[in-house]
Coordinates of N, CA, C and O in Angstrom, one line a residue:
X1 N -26.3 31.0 -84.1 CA -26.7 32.2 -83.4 C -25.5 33.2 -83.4 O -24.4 32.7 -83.3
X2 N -25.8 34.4 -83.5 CA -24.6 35.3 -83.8 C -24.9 36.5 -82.9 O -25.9 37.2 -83.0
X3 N -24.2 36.8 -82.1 CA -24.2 37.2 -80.8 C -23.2 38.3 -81.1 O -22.4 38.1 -82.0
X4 N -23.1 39.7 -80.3 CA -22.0 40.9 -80.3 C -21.2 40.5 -79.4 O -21.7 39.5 -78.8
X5 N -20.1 40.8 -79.0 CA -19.2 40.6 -78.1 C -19.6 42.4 -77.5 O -20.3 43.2 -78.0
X6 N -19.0 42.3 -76.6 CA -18.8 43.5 -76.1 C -17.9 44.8 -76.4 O -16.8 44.6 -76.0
X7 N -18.1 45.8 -77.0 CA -17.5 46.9 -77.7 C -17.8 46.5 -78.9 O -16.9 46.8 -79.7
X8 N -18.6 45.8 -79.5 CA -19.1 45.5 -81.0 C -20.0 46.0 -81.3 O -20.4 45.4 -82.3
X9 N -20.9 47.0 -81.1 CA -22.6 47.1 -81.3 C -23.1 46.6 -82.2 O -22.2 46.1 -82.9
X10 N -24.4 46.3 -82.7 CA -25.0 45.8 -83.8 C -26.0 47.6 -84.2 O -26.6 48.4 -83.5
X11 N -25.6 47.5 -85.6 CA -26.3 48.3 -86.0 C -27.2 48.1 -87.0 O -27.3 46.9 -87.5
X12 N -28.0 49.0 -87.3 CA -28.9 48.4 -88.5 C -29.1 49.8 -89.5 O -28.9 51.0 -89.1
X13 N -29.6 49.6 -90.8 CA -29.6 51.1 -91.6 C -31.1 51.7 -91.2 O -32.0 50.8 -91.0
X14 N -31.2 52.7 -91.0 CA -32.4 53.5 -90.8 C -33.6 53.6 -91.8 O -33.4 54.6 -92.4
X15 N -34.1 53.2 -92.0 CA -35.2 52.8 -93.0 C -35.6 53.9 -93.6 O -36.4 53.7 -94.4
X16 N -35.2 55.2 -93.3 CA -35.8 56.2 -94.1 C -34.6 56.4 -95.1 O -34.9 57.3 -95.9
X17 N -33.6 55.9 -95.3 CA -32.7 55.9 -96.3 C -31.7 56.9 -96.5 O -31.2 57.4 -97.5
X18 N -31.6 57.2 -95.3 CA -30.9 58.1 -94.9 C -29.4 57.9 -94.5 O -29.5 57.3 -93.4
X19 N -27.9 58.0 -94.6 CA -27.0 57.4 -94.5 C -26.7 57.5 -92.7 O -25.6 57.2 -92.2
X20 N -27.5 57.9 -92.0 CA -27.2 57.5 -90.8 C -27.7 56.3 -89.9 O -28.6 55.6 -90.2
X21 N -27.1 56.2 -89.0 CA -27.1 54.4 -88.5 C -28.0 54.9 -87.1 O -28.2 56.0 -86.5
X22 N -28.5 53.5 -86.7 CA -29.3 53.9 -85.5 C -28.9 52.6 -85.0 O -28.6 51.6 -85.7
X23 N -28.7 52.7 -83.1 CA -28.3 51.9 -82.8 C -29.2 51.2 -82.3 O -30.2 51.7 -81.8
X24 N -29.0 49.5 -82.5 CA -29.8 48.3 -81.8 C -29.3 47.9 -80.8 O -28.2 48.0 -80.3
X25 N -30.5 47.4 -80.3 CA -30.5 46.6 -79.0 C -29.1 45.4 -79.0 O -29.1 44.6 -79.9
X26 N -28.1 45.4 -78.2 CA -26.9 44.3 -78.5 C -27.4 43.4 -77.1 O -27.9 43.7 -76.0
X27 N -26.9 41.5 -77.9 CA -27.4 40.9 -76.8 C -25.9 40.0 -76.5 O -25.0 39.8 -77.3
X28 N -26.0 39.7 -75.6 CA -24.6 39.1 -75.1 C -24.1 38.2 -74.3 O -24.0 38.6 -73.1
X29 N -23.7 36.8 -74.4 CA -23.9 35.6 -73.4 C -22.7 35.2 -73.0 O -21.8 34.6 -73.6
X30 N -22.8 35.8 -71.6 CA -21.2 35.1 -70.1 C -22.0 33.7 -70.2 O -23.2 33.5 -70.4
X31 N -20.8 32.6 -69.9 CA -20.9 31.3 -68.9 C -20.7 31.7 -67.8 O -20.1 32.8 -67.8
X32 N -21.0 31.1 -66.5 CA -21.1 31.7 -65.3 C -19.1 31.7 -64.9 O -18.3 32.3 -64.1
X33 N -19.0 30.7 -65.9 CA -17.2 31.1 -65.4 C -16.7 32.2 -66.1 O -15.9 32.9 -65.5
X34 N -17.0 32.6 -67.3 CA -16.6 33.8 -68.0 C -16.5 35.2 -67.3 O -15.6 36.0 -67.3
X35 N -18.2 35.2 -66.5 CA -18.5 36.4 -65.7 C -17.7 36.9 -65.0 O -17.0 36.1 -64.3
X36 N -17.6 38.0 -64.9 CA -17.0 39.0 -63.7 C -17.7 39.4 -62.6 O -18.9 39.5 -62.8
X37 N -17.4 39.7 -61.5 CA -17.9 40.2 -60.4 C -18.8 41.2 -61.1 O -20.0 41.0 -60.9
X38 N -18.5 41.9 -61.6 CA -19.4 43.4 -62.0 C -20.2 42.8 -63.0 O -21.3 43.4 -63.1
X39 N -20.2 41.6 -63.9 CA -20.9 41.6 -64.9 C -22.4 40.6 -63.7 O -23.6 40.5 -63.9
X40 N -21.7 40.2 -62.9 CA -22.9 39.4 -61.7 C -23.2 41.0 -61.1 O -24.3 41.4 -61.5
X41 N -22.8 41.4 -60.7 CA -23.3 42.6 -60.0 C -24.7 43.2 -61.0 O -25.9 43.0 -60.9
X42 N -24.1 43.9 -61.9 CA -25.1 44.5 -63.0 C -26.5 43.3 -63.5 O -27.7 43.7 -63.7
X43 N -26.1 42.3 -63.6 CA -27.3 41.3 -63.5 C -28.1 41.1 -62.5 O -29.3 40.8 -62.7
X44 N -27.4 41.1 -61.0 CA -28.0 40.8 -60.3 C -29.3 42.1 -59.7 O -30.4 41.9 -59.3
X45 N -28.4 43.6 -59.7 CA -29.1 44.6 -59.7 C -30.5 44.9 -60.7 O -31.4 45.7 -60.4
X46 N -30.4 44.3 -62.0 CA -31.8 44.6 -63.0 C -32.9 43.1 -62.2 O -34.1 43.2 -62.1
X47 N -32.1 42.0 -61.8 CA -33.3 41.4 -61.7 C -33.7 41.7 -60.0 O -34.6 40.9 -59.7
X48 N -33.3 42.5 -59.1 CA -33.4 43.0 -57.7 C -34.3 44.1 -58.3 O -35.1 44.4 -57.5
X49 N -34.2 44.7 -59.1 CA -35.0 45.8 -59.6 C -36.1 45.1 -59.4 O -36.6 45.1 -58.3
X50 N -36.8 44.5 -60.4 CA -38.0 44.0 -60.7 C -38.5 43.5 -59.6 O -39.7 43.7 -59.6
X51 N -37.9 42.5 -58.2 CA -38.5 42.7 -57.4 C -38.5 41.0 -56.9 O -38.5 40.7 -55.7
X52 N -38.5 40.0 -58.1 CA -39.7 39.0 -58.2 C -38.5 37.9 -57.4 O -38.9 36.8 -57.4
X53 N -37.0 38.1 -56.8 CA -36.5 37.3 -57.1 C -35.1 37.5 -55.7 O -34.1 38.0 -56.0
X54 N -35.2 37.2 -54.6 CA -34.0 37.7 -53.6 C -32.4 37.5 -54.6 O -31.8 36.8 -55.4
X55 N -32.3 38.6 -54.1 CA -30.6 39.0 -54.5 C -29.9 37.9 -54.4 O -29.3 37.6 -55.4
X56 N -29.6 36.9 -53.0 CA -28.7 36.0 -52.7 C -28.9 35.0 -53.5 O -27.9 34.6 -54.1
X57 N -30.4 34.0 -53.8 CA -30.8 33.3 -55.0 C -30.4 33.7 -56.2 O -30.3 32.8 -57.0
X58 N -30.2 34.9 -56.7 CA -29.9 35.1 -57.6 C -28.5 34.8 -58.3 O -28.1 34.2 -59.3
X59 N -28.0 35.5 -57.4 CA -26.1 35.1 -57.2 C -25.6 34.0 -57.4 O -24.8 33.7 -58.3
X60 N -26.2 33.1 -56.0 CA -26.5 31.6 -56.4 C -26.8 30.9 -57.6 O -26.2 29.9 -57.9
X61 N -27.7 31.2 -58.4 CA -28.1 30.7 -59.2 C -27.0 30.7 -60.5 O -26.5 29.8 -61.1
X62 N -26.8 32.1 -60.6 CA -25.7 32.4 -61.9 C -24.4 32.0 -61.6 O -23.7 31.5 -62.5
X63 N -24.0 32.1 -60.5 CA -22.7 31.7 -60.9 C -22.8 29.6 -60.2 O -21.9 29.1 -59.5
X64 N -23.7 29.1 -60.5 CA -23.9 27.9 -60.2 C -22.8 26.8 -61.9 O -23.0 27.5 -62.9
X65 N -22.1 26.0 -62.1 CA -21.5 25.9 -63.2 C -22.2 25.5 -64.2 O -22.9 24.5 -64.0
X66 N -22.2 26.2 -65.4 CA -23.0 25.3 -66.8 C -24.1 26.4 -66.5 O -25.3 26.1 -66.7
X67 N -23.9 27.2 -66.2 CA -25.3 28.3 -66.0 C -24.5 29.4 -67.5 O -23.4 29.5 -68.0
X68 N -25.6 29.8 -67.7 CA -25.2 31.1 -69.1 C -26.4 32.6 -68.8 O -27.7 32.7 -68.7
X69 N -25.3 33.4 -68.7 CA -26.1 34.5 -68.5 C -26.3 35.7 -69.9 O -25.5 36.4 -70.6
X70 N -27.3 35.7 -69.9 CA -28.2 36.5 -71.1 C -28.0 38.4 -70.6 O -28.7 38.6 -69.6
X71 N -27.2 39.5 -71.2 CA -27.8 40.4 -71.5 C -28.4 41.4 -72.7 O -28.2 41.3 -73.9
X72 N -29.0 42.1 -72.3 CA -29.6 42.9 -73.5 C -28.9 44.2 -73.3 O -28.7 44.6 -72.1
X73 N -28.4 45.0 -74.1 CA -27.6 46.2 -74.0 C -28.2 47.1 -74.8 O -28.7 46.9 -75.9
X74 N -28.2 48.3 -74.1 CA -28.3 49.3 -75.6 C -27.5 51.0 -75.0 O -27.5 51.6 -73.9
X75 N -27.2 51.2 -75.9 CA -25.5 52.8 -75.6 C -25.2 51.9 -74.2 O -25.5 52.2 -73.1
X76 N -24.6 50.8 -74.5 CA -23.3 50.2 -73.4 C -23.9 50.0 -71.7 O -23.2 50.0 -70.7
X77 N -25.5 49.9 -71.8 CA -26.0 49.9 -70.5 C -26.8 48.8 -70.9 O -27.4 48.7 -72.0
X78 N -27.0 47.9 -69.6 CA -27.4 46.5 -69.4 C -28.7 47.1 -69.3 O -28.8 48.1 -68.7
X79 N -29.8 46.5 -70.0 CA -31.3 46.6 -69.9 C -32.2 45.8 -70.1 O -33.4 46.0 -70.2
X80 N -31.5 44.5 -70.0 CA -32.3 43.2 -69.5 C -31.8 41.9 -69.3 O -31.0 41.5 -70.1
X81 N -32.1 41.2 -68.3 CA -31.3 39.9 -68.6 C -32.2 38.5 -68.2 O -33.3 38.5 -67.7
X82 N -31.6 37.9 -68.3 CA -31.9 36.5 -68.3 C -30.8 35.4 -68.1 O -29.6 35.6 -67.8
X83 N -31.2 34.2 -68.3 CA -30.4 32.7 -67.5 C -30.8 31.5 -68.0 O -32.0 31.2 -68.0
X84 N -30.3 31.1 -68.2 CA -30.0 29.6 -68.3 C -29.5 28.9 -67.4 O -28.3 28.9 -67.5
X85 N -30.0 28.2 -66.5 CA -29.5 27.7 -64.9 C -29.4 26.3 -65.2 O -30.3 25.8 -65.8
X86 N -28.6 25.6 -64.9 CA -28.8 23.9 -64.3 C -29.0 24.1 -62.7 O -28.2 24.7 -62.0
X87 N -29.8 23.8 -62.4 CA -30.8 23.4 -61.0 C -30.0 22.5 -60.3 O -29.6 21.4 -60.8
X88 N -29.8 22.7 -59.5 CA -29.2 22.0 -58.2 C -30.3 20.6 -58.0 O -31.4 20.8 -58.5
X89 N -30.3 19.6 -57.5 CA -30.8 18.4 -56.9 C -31.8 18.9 -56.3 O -32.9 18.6 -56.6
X90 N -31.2 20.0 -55.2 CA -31.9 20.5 -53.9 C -33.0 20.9 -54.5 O -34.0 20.2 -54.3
X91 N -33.2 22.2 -55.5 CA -34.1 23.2 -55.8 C -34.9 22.1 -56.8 O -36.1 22.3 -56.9
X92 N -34.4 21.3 -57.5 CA -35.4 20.4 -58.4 C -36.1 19.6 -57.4 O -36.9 19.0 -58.1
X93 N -36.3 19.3 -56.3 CA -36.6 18.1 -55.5 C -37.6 19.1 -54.8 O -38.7 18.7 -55.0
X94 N -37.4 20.1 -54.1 CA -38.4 21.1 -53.9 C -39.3 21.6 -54.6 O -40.3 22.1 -54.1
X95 N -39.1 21.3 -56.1 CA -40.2 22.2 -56.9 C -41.2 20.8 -56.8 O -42.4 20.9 -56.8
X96 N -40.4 19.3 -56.7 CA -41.1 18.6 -56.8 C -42.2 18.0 -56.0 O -43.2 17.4 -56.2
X97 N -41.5 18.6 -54.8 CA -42.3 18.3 -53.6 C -43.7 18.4 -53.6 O -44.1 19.0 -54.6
X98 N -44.8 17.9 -52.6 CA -46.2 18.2 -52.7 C -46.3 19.8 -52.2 O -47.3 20.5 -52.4
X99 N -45.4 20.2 -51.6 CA -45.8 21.5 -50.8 C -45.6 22.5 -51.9 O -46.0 23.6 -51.7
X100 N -45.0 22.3 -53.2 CA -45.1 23.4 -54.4 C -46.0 22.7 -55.5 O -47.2 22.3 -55.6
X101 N -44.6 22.5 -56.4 CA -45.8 22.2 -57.9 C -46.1 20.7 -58.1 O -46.8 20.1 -59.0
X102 N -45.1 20.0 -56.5 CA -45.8 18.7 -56.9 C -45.5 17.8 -58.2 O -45.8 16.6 -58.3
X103 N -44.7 18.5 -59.2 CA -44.6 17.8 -60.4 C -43.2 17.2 -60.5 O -42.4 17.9 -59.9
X104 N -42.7 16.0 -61.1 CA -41.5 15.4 -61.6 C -40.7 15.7 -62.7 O -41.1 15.5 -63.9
X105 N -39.3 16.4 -62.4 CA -38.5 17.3 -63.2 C -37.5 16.7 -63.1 O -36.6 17.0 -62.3
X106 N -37.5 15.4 -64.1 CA -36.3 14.6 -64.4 C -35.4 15.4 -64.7 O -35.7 16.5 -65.2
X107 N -33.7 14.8 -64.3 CA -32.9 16.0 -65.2 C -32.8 15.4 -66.6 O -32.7 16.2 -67.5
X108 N -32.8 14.3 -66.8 CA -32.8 13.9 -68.2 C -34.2 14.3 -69.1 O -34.3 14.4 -70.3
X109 N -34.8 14.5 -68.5 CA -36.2 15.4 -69.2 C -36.1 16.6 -69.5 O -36.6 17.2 -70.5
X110 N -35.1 17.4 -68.3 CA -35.8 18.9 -68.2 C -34.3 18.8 -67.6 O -34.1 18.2 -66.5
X111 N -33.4 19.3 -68.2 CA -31.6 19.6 -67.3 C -31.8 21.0 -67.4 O -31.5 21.4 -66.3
X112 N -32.3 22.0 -68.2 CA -32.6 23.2 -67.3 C -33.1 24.3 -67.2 O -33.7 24.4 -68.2
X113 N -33.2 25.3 -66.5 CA -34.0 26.2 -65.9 C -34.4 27.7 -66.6 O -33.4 28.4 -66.8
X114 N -35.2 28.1 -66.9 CA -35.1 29.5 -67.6 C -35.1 30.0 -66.4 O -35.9 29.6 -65.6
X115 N -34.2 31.2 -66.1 CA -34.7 32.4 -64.9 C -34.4 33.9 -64.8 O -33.7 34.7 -65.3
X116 N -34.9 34.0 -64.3 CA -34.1 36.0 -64.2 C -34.4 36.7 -64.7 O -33.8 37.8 -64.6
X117 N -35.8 36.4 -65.9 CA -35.9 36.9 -66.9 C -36.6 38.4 -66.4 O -37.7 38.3 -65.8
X118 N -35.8 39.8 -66.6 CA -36.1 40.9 -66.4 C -35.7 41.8 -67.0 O -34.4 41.8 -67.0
X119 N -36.3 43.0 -67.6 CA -36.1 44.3 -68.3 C -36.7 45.4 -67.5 O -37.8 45.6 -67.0
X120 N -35.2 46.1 -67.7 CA -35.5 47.8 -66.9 C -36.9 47.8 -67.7 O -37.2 47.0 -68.6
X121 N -37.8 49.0 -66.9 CA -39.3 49.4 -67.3 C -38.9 50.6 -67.9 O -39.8 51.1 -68.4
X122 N -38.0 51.1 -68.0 CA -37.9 52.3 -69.3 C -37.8 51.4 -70.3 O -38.2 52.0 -71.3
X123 N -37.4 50.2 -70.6 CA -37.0 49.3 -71.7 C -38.2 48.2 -72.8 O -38.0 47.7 -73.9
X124 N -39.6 48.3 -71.7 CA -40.1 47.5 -71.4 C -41.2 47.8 -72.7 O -41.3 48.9 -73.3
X125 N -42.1 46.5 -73.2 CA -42.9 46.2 -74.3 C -42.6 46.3 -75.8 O -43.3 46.6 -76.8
X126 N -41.3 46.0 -75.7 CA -39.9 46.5 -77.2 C -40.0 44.8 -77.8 O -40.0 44.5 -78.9
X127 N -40.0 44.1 -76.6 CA -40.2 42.3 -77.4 C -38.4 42.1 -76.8 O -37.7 41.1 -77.1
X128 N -37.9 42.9 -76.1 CA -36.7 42.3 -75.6 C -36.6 41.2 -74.7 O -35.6 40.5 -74.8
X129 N -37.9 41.0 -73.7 CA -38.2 39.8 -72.9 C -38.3 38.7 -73.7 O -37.6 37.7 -73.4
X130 N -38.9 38.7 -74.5 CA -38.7 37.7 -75.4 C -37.6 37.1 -76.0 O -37.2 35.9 -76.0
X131 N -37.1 38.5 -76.6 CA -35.9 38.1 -77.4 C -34.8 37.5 -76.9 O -33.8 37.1 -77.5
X132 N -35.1 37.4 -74.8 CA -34.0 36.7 -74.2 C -34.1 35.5 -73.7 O -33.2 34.7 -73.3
X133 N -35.9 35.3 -73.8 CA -36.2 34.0 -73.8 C -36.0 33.2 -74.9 O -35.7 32.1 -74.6
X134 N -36.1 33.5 -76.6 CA -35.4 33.0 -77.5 C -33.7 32.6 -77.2 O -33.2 31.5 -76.9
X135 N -33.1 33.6 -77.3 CA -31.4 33.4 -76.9 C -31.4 32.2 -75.9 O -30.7 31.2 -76.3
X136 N -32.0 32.0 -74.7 CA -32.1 31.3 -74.0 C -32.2 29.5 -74.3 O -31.5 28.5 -74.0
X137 N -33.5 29.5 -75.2 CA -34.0 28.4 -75.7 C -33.2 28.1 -76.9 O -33.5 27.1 -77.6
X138 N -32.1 28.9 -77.4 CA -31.1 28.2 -78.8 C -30.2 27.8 -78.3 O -29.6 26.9 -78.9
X139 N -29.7 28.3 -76.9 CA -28.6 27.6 -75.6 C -29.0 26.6 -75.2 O -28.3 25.6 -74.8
X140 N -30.3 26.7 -75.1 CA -30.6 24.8 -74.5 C -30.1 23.9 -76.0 O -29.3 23.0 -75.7
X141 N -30.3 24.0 -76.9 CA -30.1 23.5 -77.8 C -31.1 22.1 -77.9 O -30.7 21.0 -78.0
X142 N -32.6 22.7 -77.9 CA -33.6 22.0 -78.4 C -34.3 20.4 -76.7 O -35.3 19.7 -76.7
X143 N -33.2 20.6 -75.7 CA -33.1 20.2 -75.0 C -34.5 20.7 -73.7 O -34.7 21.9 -74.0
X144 N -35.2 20.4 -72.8 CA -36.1 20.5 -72.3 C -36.1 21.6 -71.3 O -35.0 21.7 -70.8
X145 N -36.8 22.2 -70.8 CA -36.4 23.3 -69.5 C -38.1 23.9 -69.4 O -39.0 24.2 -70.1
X146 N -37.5 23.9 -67.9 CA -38.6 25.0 -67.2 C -38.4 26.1 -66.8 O -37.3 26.6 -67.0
X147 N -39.6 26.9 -65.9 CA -39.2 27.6 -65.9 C -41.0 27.7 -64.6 O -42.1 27.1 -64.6
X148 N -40.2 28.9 -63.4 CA -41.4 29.1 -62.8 C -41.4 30.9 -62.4 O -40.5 31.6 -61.9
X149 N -42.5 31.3 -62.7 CA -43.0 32.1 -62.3 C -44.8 32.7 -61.6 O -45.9 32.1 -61.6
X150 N -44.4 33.9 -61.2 CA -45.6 34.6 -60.5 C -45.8 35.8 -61.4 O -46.8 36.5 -61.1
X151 N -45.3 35.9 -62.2 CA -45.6 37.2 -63.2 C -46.6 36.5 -64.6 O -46.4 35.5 -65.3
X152 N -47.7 37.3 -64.8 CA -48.7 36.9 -65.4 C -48.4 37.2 -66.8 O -48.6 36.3 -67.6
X153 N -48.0 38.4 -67.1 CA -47.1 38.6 -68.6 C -45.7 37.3 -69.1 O -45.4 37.3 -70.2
X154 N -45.3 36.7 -68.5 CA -44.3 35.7 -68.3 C -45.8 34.4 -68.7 O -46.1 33.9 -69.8
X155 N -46.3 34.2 -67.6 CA -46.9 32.8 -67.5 C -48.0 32.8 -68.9 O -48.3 31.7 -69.5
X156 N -48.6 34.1 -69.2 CA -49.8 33.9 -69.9 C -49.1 34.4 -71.6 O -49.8 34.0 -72.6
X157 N -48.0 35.0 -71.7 CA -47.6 35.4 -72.6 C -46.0 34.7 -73.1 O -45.9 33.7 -73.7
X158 N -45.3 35.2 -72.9 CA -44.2 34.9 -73.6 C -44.0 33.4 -73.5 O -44.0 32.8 -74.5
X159 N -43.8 32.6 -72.2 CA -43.6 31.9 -72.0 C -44.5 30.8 -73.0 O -44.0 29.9 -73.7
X160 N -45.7 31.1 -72.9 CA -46.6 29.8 -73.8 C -46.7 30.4 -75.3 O -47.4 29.8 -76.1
X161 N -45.8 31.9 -75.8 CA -45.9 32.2 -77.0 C -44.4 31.0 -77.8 O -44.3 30.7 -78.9
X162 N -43.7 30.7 -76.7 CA -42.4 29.7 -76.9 C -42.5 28.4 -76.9 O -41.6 27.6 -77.1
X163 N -44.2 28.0 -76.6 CA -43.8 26.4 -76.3 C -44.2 25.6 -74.8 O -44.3 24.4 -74.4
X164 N -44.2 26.9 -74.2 CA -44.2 26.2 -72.5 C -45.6 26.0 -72.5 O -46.4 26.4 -73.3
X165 N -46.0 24.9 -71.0 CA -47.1 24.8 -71.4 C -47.3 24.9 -69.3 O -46.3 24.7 -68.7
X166 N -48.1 25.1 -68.7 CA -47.9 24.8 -66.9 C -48.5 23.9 -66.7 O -49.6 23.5 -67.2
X167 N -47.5 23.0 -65.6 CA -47.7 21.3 -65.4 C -47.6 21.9 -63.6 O -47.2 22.9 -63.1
X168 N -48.5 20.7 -62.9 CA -48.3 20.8 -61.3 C -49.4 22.0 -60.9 O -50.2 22.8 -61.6
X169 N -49.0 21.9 -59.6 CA -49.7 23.0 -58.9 C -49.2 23.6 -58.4 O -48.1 23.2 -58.1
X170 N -49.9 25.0 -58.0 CA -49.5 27.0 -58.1 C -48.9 26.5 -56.1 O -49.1 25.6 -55.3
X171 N -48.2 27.4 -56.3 CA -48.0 27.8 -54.6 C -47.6 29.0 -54.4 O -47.2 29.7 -55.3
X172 N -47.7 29.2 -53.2 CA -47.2 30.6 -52.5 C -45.7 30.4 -52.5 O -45.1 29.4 -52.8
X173 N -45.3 31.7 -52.2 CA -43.5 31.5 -52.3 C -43.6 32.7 -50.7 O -44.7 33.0 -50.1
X174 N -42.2 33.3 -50.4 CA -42.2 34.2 -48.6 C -43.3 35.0 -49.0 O -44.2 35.2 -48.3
X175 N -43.2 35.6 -49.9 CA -43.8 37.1 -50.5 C -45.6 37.1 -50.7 O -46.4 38.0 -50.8
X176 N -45.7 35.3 -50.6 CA -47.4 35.5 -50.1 C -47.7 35.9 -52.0 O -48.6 36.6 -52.3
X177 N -46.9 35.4 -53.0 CA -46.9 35.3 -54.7 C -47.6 34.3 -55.2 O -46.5 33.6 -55.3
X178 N -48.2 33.7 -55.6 CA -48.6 32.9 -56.4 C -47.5 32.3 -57.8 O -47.2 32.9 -58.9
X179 N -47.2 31.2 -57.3 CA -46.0 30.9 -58.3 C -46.5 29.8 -59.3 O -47.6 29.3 -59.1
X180 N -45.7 29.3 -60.5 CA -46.3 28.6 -61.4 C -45.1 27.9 -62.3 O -44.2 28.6 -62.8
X181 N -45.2 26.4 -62.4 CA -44.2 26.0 -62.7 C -44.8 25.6 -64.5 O -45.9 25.2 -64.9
X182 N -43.7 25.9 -65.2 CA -43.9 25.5 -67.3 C -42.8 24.7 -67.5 O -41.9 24.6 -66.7
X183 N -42.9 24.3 -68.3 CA -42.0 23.3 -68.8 C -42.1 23.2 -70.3 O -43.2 23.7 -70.7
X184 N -41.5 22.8 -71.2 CA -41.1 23.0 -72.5 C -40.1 22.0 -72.3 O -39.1 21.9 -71.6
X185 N -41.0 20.8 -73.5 CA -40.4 19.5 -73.5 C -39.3 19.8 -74.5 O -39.1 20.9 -75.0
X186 N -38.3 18.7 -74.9 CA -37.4 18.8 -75.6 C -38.0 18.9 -76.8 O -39.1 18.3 -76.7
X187 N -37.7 19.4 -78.3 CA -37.8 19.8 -79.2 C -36.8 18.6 -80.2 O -35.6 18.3 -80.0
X188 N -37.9 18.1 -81.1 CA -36.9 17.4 -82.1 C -36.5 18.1 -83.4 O -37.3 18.8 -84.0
X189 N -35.4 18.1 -83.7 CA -34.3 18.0 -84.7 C -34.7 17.8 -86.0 O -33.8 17.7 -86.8

C-alpha cells in the first residue's frame, strides 16, 4: 500500500490531455502513538460532526495503543476519517453481552475494530467512505474485524460491499439508534 505523507499530494494527469494537474484525494495513516494532539483533535471534530459517535469515546478509542488512524485529505484539509481500533476486554465483552448483539468476538478471531468511519457531507458519495474502509482492511492485514453501526449506508452498503456480513442482535444505544454488529472473518492468503 502506498500512502502520501503529509506535504506530498498525490496528483494525477487530467484526462483531457491537457498539461495541467488536478489534485486527488491524499490518504494518510497516524498510529495512535505517531498522532498529535491536533491530528486527534481534527479527527475527532469530522467524526463529532456526523453525529453517530460521543467525542470522549472517540478520543478513547484512537489514542487506545495499536489503534491506526485513517485520513482522507484534499487542498491540506481533513475530509474524512476512519480507525482501526484494538477493543479493549471491556467494550468486547459488552458487545457480547445479551443486552447488545449477544454475539462472541474472540480476540483471536476478530483482534479488531473498524470505527469512526466519517466524511464531511460537502465530501460525500465520491467512494471516499469506502476508500477508508479499504485502507483500513489492508492494515488488518487479512486478519478478522468488526465493526458496529446504526447508519444504514455503512450496514447495507459499504460494509457488506467489503465482505462483512451482520452476526447477533440489533440494540438501542443512549440516542434511542438502532445499532448493528458485522464482522468480516479473516481472509486467506
Amino acid at each position: 500500500m502506498q500512502l502520501s505523507q503529509r506535504g506530498h499530494p498525490t496528483y494525477s494527469w487530467d484526462e483531457s490531455g491537457f498539461s495541467n494537474w488536478i489534485k486527488m484525494t491524499e490518504y494518510r495513516v497516524l498510529s495512535s502513538e505517531d498522532a498529535t494532539k491536533h491530528d486527534v483533535d481534527i479527527f475527532a471534530e469530522l467524526v463529532r460532526s456526523g453525529g453517530a459517535v460521543d467525542e470522549y469515546f472517540v478520543r478513547q478509542g484512537v489514542n487506545r495503543p495499536g489503534a491506526k488512524l485513517i485520513f482522507a485529505e484534499s487542498d491540506g484539509q481533513a475530509i474524512g476519517v476512519a480507525a482501526l481500533k484494538i477493543p479493549s476486554d471491556q467494550y468486547r465483552s459488552g458487545l457480547e453481552s445479551g443486552v447488545k448483539a449477544g454475539q462472541p468476538l474472540l480476540h483471536e478471531d476478530y483482534p479488531y475494530e473498524l470505527g469512526y468511519v466519517s466524511v464531511s457531507p460537502d465530501h460525500g458519495k465520491r467512494g471516499i467512505g469506502r476508500k477508508l474502509v479499504e485502507i483500513a482492511l489492508e492494515l488488518a492485514e487479512g486478519k478478522g474485524i468488526f465493526a458496529t453501526t446504526s447508519n444504514p449506508a455503512m450496514k447495507d452498503g459499504i460494509l457488506q460491499q467489503v465482505g462483512f456480513f451482520q452476526v447477533g442482535n440489533v440494540w438501542k444505544n443512549g440516542k434511542n439508534e438502532t445499532l448493528h454488529l458485522l464482522v468480516r472473518s479473516a481472509q486467506k492468503k
